[in-house]
Coordinates of C-alpha atoms in Angstrom, one line a residue:
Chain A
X9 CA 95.1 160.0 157.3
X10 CA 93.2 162.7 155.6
X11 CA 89.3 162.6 155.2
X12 CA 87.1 164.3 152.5
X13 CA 88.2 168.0 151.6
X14 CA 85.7 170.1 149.9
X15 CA 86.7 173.5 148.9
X16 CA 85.2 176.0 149.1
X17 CA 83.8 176.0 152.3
X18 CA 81.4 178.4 151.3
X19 CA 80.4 180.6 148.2
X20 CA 78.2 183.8 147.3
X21 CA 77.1 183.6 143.0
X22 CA 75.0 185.5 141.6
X23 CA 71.4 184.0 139.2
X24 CA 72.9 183.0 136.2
X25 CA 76.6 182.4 137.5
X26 CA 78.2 179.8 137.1
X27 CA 80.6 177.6 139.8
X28 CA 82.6 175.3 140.6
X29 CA 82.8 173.0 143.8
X30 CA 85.7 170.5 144.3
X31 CA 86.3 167.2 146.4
X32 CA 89.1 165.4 147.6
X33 CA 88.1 161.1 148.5
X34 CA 89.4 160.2 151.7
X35 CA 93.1 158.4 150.8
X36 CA 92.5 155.5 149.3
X37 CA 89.1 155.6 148.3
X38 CA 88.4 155.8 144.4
X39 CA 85.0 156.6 144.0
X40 CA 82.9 160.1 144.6
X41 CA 79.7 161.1 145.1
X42 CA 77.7 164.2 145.3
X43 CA 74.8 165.4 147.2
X44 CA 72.8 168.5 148.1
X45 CA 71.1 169.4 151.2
X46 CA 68.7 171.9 151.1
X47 CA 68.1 174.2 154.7
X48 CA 66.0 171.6 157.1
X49 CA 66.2 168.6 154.9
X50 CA 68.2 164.9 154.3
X51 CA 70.5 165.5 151.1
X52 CA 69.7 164.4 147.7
X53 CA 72.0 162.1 145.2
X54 CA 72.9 164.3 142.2
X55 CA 75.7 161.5 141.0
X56 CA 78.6 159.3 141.6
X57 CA 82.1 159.4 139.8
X58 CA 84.1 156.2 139.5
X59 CA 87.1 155.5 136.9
X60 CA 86.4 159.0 135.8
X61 CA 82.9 158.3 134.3
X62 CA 79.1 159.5 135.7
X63 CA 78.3 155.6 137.1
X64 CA 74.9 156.8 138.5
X65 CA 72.5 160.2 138.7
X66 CA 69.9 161.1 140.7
X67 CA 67.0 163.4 139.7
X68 CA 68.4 166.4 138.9
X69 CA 69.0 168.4 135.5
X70 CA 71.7 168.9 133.3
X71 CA 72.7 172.1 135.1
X72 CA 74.8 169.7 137.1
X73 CA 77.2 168.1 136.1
X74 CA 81.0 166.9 137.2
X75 CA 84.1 165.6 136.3
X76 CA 86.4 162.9 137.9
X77 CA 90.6 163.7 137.6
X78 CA 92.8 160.4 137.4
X79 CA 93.8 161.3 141.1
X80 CA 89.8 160.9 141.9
X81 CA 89.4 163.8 143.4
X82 CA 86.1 165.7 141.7
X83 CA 84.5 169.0 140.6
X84 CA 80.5 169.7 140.5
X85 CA 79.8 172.1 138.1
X86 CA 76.7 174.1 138.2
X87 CA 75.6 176.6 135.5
X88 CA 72.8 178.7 135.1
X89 CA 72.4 179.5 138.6
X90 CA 69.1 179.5 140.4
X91 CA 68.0 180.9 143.8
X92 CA 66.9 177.2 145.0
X93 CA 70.3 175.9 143.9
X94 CA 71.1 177.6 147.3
X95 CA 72.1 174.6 149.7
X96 CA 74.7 172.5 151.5
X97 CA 76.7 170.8 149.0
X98 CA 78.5 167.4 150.4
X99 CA 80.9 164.9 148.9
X100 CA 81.3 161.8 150.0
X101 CA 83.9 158.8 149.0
X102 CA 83.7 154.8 149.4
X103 CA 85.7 152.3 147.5
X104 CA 84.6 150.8 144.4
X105 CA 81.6 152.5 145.1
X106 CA 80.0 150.7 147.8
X107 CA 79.7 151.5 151.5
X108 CA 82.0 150.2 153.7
X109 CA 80.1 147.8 156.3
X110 CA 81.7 149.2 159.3
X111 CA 82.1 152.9 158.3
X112 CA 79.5 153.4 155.9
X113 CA 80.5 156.6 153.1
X114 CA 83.0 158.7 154.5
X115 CA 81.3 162.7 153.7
X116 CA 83.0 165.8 153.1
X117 CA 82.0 168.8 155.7
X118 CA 80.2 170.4 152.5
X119 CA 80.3 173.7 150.5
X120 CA 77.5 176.4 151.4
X121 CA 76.4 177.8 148.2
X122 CA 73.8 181.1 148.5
X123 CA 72.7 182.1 145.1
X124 CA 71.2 185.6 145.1
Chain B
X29 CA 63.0 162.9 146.4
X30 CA 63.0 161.2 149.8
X31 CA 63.0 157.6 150.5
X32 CA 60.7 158.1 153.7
X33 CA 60.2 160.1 156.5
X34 CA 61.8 160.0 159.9
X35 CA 59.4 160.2 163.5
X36 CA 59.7 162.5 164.9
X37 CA 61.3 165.6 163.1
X38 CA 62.3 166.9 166.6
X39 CA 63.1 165.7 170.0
X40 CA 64.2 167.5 173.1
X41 CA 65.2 165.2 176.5
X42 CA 67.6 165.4 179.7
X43 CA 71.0 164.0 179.8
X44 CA 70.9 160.5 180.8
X45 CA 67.6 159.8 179.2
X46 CA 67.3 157.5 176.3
X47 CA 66.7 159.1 172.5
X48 CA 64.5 156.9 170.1
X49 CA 64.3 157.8 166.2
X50 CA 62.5 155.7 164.0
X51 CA 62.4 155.9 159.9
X52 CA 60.3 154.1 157.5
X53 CA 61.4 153.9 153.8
X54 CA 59.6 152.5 150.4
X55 CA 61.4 150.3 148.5
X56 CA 63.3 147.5 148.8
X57 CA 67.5 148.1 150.1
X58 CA 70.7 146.6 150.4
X59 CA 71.7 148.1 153.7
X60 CA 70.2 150.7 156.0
X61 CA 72.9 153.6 157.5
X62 CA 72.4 156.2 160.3
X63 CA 74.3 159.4 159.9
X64 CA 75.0 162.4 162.6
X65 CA 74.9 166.1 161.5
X66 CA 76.0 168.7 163.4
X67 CA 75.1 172.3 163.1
X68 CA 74.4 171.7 159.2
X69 CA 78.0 170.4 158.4
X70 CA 79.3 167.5 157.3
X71 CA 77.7 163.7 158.3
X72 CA 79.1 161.1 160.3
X73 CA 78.5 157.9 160.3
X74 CA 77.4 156.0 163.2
X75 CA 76.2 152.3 162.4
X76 CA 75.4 150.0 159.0
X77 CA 73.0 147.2 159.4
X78 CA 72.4 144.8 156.6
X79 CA 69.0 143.6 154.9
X80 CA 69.1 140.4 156.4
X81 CA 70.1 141.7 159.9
X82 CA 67.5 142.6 162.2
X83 CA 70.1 144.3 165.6
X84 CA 72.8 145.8 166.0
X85 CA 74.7 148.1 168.6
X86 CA 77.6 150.0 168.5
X87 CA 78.2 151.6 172.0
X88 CA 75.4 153.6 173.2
X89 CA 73.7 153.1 169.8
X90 CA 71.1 150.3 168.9
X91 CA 69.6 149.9 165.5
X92 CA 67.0 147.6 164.9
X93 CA 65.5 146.5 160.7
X94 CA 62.2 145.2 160.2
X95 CA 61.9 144.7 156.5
X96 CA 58.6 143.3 156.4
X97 CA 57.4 147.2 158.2
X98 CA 59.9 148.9 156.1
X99 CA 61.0 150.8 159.2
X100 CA 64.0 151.3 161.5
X101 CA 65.0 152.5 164.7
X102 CA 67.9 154.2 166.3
X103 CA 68.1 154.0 170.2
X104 CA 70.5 156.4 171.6
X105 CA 70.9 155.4 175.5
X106 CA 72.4 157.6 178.4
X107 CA 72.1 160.6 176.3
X108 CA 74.7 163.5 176.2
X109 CA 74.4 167.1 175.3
X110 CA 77.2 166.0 172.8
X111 CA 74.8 163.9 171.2
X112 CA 72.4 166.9 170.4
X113 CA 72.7 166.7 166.7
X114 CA 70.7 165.8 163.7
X115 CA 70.5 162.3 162.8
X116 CA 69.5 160.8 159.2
X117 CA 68.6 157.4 158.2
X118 CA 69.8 156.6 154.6
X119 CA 69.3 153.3 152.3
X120 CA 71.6 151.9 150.2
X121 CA 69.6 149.8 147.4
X122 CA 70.4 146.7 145.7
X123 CA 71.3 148.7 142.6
X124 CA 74.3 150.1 144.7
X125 CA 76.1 153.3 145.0
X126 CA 73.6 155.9 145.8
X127 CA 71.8 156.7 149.2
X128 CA 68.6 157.7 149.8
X129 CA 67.6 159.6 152.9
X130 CA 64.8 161.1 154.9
X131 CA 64.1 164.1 156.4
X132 CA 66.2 163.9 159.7
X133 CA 65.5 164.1 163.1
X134 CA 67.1 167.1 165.3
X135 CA 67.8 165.8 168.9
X136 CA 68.0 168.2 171.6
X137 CA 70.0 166.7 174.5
X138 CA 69.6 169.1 177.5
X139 CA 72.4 169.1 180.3

């Protein structure tokens, strides 16, 4: 039973570039979120996809943004680079959008993004 | 932002000692989770406790929820230098589908 696939596992853009990170739920989850972890810190919410449609966002700009495929896998996309976009990004599935009460969110093991 | 902060940031023991992590948060949550990160790659899950639980184990682990203190703990017992990891509280609020973590503790378990 496959997990979370994230791809790629890690990625060198330039400031100003733009890219593209994808995610694969865990079979049989339908829902995907996204977070960023910046070096020697707890990850941030950016947003969750369900039923192909942003259901919630954290606090960050409209830089980010995503996309949910009828399969539910997902894509972050991230224009306009900047140096402090530079983190640890991790995807994480659940059904229906809620954490299972025995195994929690079931994460991704990230993409490393360095912007330079 | 955070949610809280996790005490203490950093922790270094002997194998076979026991590993306490504690982490306060501000507002008011559905469910509290404790995650394991190793070497900056992807989190695990280890244990879920509910807002109206106050213990629960799993294994060597032992979470304990005061909501009144708006604090948790993780105990790891018997430690292993498998367990040297990072570890990350997260809350999971009554308006669902988002967590919320702190800063992470980094356990060093030394054989």
């Amino acid at each position: 039973d496959a997990g979370v696939t994230q791809s790629p596992t890690h990625l060198i853009k330039t400031r100003g570039q733009q890219v593209t990170l994808r995610c694969s739920p865990k079979s049989g989850h339908d829902t995907v979120s996204w977070y960023q972890q910046a070096l020697g810190q707890g990850p941030q919410f950016i947003f969750q996809y369900y039923e192909e449609e942003e259901r919630q966002r954290g606090n960050f700009p409209d830089r980010f943004s995503g996309h949910q495929f009828p399969n539910y896998s997902s894509e972050l996309n991230v224009n306009a680079l900047l140096l402090g976009d530079s983190a640890l990004y991790l995807c994480a599935s659940s059904l229906k959008g809620g954490a299972n009460l025995n195994y929690g969110y079931t994460f991704g093991s990230g993409t490393r993004l360095t912007v330079v | 932002s955070q949610q809280g902060e996790e005490d203490p940031q950093a922790l270094s023991i002997q194998e076979g000692e026991n590993a306490t992590m504690n982490c306060s948060y501000k507002t008011s949550i559905n469910n509290l989770q404790w995650y394991r990160q190793n070497s900056g790659r992807g989190l695990v899950h280890l244990i879920l406790i509910r807002s109206n639980e106050r213990e629960k184990h799993s294994g060597r682990l032992r979470v304990t929820l005061d909501t009144s203190k708006k604090s948790s703990s993780l105990l790891i017992t018997a430690s292993r230098a498998a367990d040297t990891a990072s570890y990350f509280c997260a809350t999971d609020g009554w308006a669902g589908n988002m967590l919320t973590f702190g800063g992470g503790t980094r356990l060093m378990v030394k054989p």
